Tab-separated table of C-alpha atoms in Angstrom:
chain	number	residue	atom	x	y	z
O	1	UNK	CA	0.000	0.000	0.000
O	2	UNK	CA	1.140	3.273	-1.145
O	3	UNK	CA	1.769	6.361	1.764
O	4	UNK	CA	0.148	9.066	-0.538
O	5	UNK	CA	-2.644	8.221	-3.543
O	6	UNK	CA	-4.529	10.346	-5.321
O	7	UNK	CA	-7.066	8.965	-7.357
O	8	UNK	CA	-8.909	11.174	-10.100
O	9	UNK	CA	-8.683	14.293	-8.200
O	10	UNK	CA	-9.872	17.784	-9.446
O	11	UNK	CA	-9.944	21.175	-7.701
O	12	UNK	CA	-10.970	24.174	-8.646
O	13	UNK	CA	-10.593	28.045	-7.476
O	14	UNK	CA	-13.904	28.955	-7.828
O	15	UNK	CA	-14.755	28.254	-11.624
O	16	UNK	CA	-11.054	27.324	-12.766
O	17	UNK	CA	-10.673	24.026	-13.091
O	18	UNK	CA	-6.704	23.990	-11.714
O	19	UNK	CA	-6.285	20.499	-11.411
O	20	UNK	CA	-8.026	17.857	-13.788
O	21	UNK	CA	-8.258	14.326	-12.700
O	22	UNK	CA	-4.778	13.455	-11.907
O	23	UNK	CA	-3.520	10.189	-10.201
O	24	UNK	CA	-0.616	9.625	-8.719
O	25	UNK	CA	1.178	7.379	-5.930
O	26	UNK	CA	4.214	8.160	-3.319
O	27	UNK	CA	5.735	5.338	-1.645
O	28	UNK	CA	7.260	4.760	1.629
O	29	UNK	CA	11.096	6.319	2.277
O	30	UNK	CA	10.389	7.955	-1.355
O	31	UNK	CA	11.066	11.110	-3.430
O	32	UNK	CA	8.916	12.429	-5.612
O	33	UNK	CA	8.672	15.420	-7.871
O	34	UNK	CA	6.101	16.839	-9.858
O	35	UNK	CA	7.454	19.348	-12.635
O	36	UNK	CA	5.915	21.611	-15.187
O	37	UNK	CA	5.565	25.205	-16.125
O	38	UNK	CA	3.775	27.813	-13.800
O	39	UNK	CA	0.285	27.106	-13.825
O	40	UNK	CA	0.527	23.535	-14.864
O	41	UNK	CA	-1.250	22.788	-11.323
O	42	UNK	CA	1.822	21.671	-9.133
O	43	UNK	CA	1.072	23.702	-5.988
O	44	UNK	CA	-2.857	23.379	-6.318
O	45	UNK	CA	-2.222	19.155	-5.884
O	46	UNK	CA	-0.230	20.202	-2.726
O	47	UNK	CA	-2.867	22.571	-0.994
O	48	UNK	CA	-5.358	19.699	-2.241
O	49	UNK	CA	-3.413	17.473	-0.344
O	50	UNK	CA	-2.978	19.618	2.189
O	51	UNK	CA	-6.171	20.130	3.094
O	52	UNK	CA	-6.312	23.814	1.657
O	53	UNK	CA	-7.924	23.848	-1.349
O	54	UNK	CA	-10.411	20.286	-0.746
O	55	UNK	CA	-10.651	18.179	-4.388
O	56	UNK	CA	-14.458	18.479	-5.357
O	57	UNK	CA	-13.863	15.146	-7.029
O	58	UNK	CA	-11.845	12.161	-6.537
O	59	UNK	CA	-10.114	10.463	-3.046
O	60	UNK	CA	-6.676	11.445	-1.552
O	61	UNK	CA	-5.488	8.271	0.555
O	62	UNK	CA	-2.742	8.611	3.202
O	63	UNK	CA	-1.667	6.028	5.180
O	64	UNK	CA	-4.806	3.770	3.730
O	65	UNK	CA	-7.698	6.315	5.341
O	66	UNK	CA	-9.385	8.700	2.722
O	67	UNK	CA	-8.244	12.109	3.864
O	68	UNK	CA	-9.940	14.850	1.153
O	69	UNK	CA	-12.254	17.025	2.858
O	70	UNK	CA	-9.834	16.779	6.268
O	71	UNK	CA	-9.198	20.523	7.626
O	72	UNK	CA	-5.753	21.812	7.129
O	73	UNK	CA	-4.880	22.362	10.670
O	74	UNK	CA	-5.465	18.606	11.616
O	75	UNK	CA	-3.261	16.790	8.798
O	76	UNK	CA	-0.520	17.596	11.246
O	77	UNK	CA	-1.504	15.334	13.288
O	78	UNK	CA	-1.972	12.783	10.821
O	79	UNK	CA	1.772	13.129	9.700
O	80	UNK	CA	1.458	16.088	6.724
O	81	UNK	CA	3.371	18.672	6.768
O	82	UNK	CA	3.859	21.797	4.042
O	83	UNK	CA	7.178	24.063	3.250
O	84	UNK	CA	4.633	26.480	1.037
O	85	UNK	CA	5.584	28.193	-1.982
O	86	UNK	CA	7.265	31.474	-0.560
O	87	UNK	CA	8.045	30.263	2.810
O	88	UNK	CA	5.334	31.983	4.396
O	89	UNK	CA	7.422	32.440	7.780
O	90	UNK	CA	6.384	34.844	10.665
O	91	UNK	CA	8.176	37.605	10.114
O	92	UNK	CA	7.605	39.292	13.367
O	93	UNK	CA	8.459	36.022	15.457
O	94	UNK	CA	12.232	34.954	16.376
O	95	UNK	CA	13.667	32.125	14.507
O	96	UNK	CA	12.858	29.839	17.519
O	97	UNK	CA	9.453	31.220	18.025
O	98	UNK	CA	8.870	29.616	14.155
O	99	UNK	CA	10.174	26.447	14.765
O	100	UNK	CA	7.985	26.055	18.088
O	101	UNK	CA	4.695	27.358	16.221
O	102	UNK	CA	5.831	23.979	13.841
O	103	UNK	CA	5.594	22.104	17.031
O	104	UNK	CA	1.907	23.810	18.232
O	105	UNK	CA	-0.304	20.610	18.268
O	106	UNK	CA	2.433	19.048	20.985
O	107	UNK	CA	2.271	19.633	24.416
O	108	UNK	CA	6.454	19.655	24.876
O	109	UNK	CA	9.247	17.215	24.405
O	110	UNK	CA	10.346	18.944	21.733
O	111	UNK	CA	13.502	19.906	22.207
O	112	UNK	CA	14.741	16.683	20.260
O	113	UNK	CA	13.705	18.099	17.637
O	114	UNK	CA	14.911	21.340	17.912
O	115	UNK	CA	18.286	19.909	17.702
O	116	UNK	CA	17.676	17.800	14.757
O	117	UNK	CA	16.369	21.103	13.013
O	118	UNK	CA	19.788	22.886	14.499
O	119	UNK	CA	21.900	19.941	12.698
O	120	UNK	CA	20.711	20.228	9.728
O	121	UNK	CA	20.522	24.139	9.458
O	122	UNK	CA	23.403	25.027	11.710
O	123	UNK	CA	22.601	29.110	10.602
O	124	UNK	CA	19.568	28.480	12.467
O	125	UNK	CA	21.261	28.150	15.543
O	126	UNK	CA	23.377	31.001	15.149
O	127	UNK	CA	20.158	33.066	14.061
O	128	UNK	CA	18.128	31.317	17.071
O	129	UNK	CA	17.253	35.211	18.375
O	130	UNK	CA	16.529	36.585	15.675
O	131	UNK	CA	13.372	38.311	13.910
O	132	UNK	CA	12.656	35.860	10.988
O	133	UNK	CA	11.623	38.820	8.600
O	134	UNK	CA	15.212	40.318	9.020
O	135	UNK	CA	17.184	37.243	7.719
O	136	UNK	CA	18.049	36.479	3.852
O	137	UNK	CA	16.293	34.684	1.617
O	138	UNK	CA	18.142	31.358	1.955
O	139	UNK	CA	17.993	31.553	5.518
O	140	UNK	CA	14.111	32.213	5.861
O	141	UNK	CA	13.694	29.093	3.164
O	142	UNK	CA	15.809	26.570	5.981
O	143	UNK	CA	13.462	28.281	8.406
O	144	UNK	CA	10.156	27.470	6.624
O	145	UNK	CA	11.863	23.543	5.964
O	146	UNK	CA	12.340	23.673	9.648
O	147	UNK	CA	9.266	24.787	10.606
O	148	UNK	CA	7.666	22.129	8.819
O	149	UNK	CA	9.871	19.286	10.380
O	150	UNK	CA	9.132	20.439	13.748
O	151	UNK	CA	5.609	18.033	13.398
O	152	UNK	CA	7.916	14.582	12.721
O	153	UNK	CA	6.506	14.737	9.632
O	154	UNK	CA	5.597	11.082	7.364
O	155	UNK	CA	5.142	13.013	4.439
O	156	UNK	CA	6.888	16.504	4.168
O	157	UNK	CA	5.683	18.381	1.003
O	158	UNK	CA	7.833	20.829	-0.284
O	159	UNK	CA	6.579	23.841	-2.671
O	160	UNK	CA	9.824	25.365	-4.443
O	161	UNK	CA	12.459	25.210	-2.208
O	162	UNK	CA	14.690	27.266	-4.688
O	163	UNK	CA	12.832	29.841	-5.529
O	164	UNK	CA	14.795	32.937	-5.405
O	165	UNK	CA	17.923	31.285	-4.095
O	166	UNK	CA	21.246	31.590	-5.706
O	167	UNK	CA	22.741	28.135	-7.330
O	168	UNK	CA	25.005	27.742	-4.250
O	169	UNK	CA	22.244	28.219	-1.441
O	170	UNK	CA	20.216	25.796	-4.194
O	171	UNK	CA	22.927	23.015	-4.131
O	172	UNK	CA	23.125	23.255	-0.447
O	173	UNK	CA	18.949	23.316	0.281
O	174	UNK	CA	19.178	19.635	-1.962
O	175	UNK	CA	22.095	18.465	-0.009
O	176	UNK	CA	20.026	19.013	2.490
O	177	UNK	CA	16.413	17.573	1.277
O	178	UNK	CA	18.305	14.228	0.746
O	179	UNK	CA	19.440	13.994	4.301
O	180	UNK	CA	16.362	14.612	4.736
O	181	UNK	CA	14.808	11.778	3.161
O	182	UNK	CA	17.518	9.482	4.396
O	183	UNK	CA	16.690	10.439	8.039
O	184	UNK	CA	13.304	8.524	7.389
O	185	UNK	CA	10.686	11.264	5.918
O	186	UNK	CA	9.343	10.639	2.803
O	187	UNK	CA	8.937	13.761	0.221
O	188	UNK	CA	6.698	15.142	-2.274
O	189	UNK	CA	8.667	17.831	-4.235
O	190	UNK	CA	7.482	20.740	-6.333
O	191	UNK	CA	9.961	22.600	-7.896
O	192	UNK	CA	10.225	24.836	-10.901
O	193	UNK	CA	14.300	23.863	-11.433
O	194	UNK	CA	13.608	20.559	-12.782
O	195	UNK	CA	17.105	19.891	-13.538
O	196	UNK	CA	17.674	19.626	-9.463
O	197	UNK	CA	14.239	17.545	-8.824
O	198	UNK	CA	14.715	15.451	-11.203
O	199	UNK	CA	18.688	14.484	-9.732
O	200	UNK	CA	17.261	14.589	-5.555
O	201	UNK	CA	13.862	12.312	-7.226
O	202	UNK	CA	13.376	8.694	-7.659
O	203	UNK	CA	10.124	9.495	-9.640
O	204	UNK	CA	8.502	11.979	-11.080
O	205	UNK	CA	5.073	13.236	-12.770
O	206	UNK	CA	5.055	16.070	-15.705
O	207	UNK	CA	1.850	18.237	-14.813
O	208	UNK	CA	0.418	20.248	-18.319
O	209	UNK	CA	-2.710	22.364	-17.937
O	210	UNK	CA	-3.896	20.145	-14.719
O	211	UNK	CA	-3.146	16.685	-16.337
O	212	UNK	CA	-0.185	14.891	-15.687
O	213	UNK	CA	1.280	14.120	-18.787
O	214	UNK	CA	3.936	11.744	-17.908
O	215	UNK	CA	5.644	9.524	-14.951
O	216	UNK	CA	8.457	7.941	-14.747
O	217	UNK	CA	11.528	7.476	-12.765
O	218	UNK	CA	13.577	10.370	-12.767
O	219	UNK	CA	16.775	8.849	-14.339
O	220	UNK	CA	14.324	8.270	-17.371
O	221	UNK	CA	12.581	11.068	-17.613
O	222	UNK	CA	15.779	13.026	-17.834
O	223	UNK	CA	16.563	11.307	-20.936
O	224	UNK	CA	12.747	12.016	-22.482
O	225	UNK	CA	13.662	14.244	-25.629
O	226	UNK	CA	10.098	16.345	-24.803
O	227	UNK	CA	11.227	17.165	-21.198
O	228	UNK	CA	14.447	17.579	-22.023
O	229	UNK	CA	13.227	20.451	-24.480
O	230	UNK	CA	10.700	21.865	-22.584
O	231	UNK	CA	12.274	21.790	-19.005
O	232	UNK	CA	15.930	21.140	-18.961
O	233	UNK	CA	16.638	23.608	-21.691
O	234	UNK	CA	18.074	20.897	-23.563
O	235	UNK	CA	16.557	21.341	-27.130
């Protein structure tokens, strides 16, 4: 049994149909990305996963229970947690404050995993003090990551982790996302760079318009002539 299904979902904002009956599995221990162009419906699957923006049609399955129609605020507790597209940090709140309003649905004990957030973004430690809204870009994306692992997360979705970032801060966010992964949380990656996705992936789904057009591992779809053109600048 897959961790994550979706199974024909579609969403809409309002009239827009964003998302158009798309399918899709994440396993266990896995990464996956889903690529495409802005507007191809990427971020809508996560907020429908998420709870944000509920499907009108079709079933999200996590962890075998049905889970569409679930409030946003409780899929924390059932193991879901969101990095969102622009970080959406508290910019008024100290770095710690952040990473403790991750932690809000626990009643303590979490200073274990304050220190597994401090190992894996040491600047975070130094910054500890700090207003989030005054630090760089880089350093408010580790934050929002952080924030998000705070929950001991089973599936950690992450919307465009290097957006804005320059190509060092982007190698070093990756680094990162693997250790991730290899620390035991399983990922579901959006990301406009598909070059990067599609090296941190195992798998990955093309979105077009809403549909996915395409899913494959990621070693393959790297060598599909279309995405190659159309996402990897490769023509």
């Amino acid at each position: 049994m897959a961790l994550l299904e979706l199974e024909g979902v579609h969403s809409y904002y309002g009239h827009i149909h964003a998302v158009r009956g798309i399918s899709l599995t994440v396993e266990e221990g896995e990464i996956v990305t889903l690529i495409g162009s802005n507007g191809a419906g990427k971020t809508t699957t996560l907020r429908s996963i998420h709870g944000l923006l509920p499907p009108r049609r079709g079933k999200i399955v996590f962890r075998g229970e049905e889970i569409q129609g679930v409030p946003a605020h409780q899929m924390i507790r059932r193991g879901i947690a969101q990095s969102p597209e622009g970080r959406k940090i508290f910019p008024r709140m100290t770095v710690l404050e952040n990473l403790e309003m991750g932690a809000y649905h626990r009643a303590g004990g979490i200073r274990e995993d304050l220190e597994r957030v401090f190992d894996l973004f040491p600047r975070l430690r130094e910054r500890m003090r700090q207003e989030a809204g005054t630090m760089s870009g880089g350093e408010q994306q580790m934050l929002a990551i952080g924030r998000a692992l705070m929950s001991r997360p089973r599936l950690l979705l992450l919307d465009e982790p290097s957006m804005g970032l320059a190509p060092v801060l982007v190698e070093r966010i990756f680094e990162i996302v693997r250790e991730i992964n290899r620390q035991g949380t399983t990922i579901l990656l959006v990301e406009q760079n598909a070059n990067v996705a599609l090296e941190v992936a195992s798998r990955g789904y093309v979105m077009e318009t809403g549909r996915i057009v395409n899913a494959a591992p990621a070693a393959e779809l790297r060598r599909d002539p279309k995405v190659r053109e159309a996402y990897l600048g490769e023509g």
